[in-house]
PDB file of C-alpha atoms in Angstrom:
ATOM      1  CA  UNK A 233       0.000   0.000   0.000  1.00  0.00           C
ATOM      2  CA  UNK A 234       1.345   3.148  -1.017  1.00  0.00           C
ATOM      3  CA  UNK A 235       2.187   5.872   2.049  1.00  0.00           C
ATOM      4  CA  UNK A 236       0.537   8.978   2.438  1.00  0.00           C
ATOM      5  CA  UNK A 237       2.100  11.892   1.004  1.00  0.00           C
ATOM      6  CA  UNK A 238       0.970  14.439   3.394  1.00  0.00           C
ATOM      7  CA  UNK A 239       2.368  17.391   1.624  1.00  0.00           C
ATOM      8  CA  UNK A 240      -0.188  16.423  -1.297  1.00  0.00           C
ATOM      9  CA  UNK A 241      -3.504  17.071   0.882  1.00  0.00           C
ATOM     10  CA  UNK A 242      -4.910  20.743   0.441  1.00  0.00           C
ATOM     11  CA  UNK A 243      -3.811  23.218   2.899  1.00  0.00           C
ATOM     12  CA  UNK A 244      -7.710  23.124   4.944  1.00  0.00           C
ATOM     13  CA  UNK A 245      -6.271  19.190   5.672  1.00  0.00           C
ATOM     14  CA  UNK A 246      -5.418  19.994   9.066  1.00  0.00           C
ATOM     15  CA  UNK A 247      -3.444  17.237  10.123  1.00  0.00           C
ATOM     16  CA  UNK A 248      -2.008  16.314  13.546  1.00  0.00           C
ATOM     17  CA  UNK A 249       1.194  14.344  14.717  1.00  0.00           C
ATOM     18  CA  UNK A 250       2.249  12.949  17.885  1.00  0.00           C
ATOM     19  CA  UNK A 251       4.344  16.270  18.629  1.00  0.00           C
ATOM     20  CA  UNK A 252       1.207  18.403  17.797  1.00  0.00           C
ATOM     21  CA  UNK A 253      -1.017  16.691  20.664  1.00  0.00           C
ATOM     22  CA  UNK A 254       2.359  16.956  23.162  1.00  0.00           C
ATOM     23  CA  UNK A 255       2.178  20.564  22.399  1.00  0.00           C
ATOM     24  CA  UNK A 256      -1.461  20.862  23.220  1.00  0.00           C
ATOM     25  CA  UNK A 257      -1.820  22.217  27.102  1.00  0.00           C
ATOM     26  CA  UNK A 258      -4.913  19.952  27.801  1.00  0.00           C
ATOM     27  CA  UNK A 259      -5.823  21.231  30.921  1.00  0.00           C
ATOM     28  CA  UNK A 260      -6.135  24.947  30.027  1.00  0.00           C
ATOM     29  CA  UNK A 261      -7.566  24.046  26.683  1.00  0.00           C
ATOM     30  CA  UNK A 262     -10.252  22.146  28.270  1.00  0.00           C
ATOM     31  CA  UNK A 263     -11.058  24.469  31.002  1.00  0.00           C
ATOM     32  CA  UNK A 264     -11.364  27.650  28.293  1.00  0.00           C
ATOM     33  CA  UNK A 265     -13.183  25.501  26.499  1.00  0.00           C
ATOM     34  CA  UNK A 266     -15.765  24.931  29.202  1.00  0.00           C
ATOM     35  CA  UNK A 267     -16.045  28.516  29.643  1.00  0.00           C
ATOM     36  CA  UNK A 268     -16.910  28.989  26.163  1.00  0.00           C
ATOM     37  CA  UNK A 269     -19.824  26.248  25.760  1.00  0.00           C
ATOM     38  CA  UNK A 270     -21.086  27.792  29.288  1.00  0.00           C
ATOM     39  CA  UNK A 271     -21.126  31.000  27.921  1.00  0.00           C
ATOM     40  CA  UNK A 272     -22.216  29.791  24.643  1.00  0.00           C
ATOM     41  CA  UNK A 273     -26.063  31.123  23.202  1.00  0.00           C
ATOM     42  CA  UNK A 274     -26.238  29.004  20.124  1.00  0.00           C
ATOM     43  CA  UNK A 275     -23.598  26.963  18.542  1.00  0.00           C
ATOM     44  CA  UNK A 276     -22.396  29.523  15.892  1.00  0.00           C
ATOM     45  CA  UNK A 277     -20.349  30.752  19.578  1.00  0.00           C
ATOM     46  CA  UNK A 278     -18.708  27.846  19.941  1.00  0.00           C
ATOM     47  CA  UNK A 279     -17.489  26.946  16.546  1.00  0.00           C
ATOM     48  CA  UNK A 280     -16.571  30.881  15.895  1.00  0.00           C
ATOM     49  CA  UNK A 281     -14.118  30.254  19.263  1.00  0.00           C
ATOM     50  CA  UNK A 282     -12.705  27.327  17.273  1.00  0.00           C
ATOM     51  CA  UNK A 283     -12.616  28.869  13.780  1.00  0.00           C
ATOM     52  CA  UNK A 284     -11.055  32.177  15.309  1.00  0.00           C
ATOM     53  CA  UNK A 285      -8.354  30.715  17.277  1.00  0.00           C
ATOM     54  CA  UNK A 286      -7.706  27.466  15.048  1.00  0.00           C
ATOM     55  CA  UNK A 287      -8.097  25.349  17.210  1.00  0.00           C
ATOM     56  CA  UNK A 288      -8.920  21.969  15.500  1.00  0.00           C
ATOM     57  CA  UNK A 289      -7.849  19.781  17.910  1.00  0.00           C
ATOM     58  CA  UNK A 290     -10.874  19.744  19.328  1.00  0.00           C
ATOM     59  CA  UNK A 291     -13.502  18.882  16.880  1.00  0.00           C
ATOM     60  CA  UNK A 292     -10.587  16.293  16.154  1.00  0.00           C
ATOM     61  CA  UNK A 293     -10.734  14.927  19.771  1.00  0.00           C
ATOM     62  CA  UNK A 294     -13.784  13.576  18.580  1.00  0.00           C
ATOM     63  CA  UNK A 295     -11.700  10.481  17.516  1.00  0.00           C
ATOM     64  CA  UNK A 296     -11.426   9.175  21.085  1.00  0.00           C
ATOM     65  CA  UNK A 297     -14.982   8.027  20.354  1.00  0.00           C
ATOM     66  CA  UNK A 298     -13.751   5.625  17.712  1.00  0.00           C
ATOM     67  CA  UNK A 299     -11.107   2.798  17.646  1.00  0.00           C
ATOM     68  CA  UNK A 300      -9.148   4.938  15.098  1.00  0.00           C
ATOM     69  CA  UNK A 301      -7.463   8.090  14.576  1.00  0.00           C
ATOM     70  CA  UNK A 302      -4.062   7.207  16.195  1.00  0.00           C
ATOM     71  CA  UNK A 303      -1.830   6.056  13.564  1.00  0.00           C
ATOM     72  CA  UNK A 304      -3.339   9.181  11.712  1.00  0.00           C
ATOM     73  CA  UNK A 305      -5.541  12.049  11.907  1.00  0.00           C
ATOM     74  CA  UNK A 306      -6.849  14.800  10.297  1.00  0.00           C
ATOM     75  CA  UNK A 307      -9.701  17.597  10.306  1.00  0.00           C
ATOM     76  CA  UNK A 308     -10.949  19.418   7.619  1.00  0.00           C
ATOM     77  CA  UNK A 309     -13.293  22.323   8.410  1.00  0.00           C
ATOM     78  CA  UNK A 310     -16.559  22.698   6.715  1.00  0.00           C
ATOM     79  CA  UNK A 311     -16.065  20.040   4.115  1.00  0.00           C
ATOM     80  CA  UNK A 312     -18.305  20.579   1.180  1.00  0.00           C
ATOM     81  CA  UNK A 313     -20.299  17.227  -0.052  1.00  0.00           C
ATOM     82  CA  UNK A 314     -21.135  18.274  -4.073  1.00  0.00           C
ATOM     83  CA  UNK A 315     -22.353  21.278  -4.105  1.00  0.00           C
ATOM     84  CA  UNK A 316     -25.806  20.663  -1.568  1.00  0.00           C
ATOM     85  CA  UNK A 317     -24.147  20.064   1.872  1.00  0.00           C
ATOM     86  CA  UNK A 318     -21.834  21.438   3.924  1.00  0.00           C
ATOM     87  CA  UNK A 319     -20.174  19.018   7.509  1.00  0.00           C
ATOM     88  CA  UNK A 320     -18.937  21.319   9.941  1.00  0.00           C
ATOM     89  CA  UNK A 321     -15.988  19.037  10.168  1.00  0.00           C
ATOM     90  CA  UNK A 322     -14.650  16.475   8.307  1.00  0.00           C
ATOM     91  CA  UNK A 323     -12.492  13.760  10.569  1.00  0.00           C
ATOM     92  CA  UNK A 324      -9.998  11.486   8.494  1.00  0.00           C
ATOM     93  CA  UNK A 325      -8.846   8.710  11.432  1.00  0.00           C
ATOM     94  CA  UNK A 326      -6.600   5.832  10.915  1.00  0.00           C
ATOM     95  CA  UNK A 327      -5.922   2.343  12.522  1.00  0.00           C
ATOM     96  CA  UNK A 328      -4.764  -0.993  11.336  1.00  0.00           C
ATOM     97  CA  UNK A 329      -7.630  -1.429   9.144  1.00  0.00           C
ATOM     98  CA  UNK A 330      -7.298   1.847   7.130  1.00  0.00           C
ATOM     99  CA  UNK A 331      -8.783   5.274   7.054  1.00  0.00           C
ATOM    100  CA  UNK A 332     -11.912   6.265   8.357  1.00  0.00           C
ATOM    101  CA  UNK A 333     -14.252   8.910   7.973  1.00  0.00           C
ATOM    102  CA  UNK A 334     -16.310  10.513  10.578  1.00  0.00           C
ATOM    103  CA  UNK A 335     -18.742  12.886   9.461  1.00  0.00           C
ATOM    104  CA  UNK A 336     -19.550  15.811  12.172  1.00  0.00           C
ATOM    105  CA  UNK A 337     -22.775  18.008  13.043  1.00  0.00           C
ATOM    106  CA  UNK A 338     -22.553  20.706  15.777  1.00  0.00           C
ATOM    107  CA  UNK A 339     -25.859  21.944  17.190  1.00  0.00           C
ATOM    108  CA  UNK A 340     -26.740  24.385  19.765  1.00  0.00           C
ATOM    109  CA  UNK A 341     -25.037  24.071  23.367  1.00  0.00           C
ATOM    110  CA  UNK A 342     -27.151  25.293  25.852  1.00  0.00           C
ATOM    111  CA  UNK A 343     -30.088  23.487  25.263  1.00  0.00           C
ATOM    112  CA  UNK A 344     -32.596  20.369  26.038  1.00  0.00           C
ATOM    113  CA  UNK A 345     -32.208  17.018  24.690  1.00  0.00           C
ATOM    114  CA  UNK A 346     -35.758  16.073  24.831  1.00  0.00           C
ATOM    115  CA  UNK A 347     -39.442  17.729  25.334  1.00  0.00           C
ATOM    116  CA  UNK A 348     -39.958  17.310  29.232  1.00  0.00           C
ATOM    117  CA  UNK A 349     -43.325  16.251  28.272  1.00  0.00           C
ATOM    118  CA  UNK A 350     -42.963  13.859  26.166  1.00  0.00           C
ATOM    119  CA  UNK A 351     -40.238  11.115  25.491  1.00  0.00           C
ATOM    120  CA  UNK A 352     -39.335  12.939  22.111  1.00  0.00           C
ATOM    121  CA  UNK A 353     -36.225  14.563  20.838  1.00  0.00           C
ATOM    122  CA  UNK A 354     -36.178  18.414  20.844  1.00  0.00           C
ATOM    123  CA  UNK A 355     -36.199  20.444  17.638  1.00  0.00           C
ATOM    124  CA  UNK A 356     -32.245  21.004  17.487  1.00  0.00           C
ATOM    125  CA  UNK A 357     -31.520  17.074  18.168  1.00  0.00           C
ATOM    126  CA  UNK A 358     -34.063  16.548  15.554  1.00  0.00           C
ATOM    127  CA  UNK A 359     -32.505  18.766  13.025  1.00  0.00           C
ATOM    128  CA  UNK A 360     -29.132  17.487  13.886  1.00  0.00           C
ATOM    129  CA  UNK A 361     -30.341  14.017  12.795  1.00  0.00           C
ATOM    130  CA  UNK A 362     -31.991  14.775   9.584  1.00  0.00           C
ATOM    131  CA  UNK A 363     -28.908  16.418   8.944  1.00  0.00           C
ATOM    132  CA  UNK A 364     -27.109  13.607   9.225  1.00  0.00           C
ATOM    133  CA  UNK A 365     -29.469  11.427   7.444  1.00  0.00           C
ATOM    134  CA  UNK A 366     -29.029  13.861   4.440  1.00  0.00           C
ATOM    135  CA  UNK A 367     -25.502  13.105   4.065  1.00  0.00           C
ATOM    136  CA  UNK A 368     -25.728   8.934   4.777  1.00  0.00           C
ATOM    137  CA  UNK A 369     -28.124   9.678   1.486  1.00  0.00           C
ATOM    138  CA  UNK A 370     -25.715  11.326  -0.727  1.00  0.00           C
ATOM    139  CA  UNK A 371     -22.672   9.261   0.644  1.00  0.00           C
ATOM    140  CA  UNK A 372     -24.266   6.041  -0.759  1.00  0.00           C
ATOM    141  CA  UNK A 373     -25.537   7.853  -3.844  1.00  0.00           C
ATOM    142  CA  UNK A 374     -22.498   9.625  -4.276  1.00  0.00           C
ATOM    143  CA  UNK A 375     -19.602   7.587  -3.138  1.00  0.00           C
ATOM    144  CA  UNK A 376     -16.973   7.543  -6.049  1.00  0.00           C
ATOM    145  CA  UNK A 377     -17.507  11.050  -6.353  1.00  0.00           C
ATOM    146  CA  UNK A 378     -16.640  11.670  -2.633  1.00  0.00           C
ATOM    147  CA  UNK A 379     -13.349   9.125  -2.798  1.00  0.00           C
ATOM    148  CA  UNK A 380     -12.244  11.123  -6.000  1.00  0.00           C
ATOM    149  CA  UNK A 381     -12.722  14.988  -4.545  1.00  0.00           C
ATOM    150  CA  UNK A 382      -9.321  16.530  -3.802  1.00  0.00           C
ATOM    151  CA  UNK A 383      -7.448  15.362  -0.470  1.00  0.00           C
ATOM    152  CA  UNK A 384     -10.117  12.427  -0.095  1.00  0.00           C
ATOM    153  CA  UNK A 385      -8.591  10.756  -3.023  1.00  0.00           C
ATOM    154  CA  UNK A 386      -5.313  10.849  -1.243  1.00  0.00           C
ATOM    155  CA  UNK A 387      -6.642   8.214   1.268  1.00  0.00           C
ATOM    156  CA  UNK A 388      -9.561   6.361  -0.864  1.00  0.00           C
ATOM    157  CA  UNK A 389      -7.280   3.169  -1.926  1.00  0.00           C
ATOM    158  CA  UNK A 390      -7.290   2.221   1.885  1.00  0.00           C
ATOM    159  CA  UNK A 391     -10.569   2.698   3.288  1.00  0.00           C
ATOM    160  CA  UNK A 392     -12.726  -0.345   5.010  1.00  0.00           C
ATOM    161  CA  UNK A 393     -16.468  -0.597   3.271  1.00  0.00           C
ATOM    162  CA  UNK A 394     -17.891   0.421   6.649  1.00  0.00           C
ATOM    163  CA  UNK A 395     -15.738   3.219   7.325  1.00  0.00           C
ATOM    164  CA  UNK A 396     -18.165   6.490   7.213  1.00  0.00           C
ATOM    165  CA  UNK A 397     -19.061   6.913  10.703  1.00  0.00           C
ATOM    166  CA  UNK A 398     -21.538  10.123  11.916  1.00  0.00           C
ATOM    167  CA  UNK A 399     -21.718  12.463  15.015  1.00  0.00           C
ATOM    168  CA  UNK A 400     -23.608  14.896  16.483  1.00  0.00           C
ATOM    169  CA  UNK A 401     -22.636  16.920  19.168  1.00  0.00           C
ATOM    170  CA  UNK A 402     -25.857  18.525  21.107  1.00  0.00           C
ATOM    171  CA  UNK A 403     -26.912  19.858  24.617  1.00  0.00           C
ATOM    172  CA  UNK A 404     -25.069  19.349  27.531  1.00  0.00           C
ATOM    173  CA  UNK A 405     -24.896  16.660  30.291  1.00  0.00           C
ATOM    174  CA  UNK A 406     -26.538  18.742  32.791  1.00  0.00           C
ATOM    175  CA  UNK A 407     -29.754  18.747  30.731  1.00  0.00           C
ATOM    176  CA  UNK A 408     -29.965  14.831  30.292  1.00  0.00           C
ATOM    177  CA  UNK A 409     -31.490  13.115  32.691  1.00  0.00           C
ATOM    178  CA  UNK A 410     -32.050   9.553  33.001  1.00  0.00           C
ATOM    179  CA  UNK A 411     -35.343   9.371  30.212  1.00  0.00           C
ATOM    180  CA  UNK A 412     -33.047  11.887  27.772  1.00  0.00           C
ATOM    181  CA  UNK A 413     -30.029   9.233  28.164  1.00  0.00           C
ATOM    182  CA  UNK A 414     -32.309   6.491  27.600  1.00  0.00           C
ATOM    183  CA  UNK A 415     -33.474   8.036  24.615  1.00  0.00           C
ATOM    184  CA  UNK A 416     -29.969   8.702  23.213  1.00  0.00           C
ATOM    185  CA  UNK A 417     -28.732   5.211  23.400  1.00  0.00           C
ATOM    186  CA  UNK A 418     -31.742   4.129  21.540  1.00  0.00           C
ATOM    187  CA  UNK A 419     -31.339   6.487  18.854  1.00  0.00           C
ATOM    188  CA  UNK A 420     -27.746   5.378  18.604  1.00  0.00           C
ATOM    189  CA  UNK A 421     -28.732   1.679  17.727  1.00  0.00           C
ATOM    190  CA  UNK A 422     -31.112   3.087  15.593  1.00  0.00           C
ATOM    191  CA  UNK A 423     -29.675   5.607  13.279  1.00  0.00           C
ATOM    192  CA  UNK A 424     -25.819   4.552  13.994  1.00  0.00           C
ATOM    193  CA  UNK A 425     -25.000   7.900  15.074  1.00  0.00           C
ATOM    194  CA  UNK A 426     -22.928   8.772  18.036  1.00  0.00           C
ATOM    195  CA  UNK A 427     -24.440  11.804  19.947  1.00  0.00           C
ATOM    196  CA  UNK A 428     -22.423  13.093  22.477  1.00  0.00           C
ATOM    197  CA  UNK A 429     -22.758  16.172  24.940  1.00  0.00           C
ATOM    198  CA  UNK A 430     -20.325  19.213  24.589  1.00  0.00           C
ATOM    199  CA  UNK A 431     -19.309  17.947  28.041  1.00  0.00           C
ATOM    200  CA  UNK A 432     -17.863  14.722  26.340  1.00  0.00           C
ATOM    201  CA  UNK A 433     -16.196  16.944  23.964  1.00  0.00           C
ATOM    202  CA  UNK A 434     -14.370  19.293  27.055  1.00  0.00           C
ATOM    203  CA  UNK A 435     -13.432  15.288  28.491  1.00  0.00           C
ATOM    204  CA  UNK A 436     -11.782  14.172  25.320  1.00  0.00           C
ATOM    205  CA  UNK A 437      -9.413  17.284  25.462  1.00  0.00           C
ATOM    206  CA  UNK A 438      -8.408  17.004  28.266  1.00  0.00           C
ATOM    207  CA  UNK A 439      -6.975  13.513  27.579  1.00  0.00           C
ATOM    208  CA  UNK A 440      -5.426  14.841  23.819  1.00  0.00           C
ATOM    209  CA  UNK A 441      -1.817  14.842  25.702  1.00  0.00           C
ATOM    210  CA  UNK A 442      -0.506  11.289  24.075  1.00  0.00           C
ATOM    211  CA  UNK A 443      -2.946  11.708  20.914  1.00  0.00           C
ATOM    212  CA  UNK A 444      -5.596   9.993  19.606  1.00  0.00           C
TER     213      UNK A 444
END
């Protein structure tokens, strides 16, 4: 299998190497982070703290979710999918197996998981999903056109059949109680989405340190 050139992958390829994570101070990272989401009014806040100050490793500490992303990984910021949708990020992850893909939906921060009278999603998880759902559609439509786009064809050679993955971040742990938790896990098993809290997200940088 040929190696990965990464000098060929467009310059919105954000990669990250074992001396980038060392860099990282994970503690302070986290911690400003948490001040952001509590501050946070809709998600826009969150990802222009990201965008602003570049930092990528944490839509990229994502990966700890997944069994990949530590011989390799990569974020690319508001990946375009044809010319209909836009991810807010892109993760490229690698293990054993080959390269991964995890596609990623931010929605807003401060707010409920589900109705509190009802056992139903709220609006934003809702839109999150269908969101998601959109893009498993044009993925399986669409799929030699995605491995031949620029930078994706880079890894396309070595990539597993079941390696799109999708998550959306949403809400935050304080608003889940035991019914909204419930209700995650079974909408995990049955769209194959991991949903995660911004909490989860503060919790995965602090542990960026040694990598993915």
């Amino acid at each position: 299998m040929e190696e990965l050139q990464i000098a060929k992958l467009p310059s919105n390829f954000k990669v990250y190497e074992i001396d980038d994570y060392h860099a990282i101070n994970c503690d302070k990272e986290a911690k400003n982070f948490l001040d952001i989401i509590n501050e946070a009014k809709k998600e826009n806040d969150v990802q222009r703290y990201i965008k602003s100050n570049q930092k990528w490793f944490i839509p990229l500490s994502i990966l700890k979710a997944y069994d990949f992303g530590h011989h390799f990984s990569c974020v690319v910021p508001e990946f375009q999918l044809g010319s209909q949708y836009r991810l807010d990020y892109l993760l490229v992850g690698k293990n054993s197996l080959g390269y991964q893909f995890v596609f990623v939906e931010f929605e807003d921060v401060n707010v409920d998981f589900r109705i509190k009278t009802a056992n139903a999603e709220t609006e934003k998880v809702r839109k999150g999903l269908n969101q998601i759902r959109d893009w498993k559609r044009w993925i399986d439509q669409n799929r030699a056109y995605f491995f031949a786009s620029e930078g994706i064809k880079e890894f396309a050679n070595n990539v597993p059949s079941w390696g799109f993955r999708y998550c959306l971040v949403v809400s935050r742990r304080d608003r889940m109680d035991e019914i909204s938790n419930q209700l995650r896990g079974e909408m995990q098993s049955e769209t194959r989405v991991t949903i995660m809290t911004y909490d989860r997200l503060v919790e995965y940088v602090e542990r960026l340190h040694n990598g993915i």
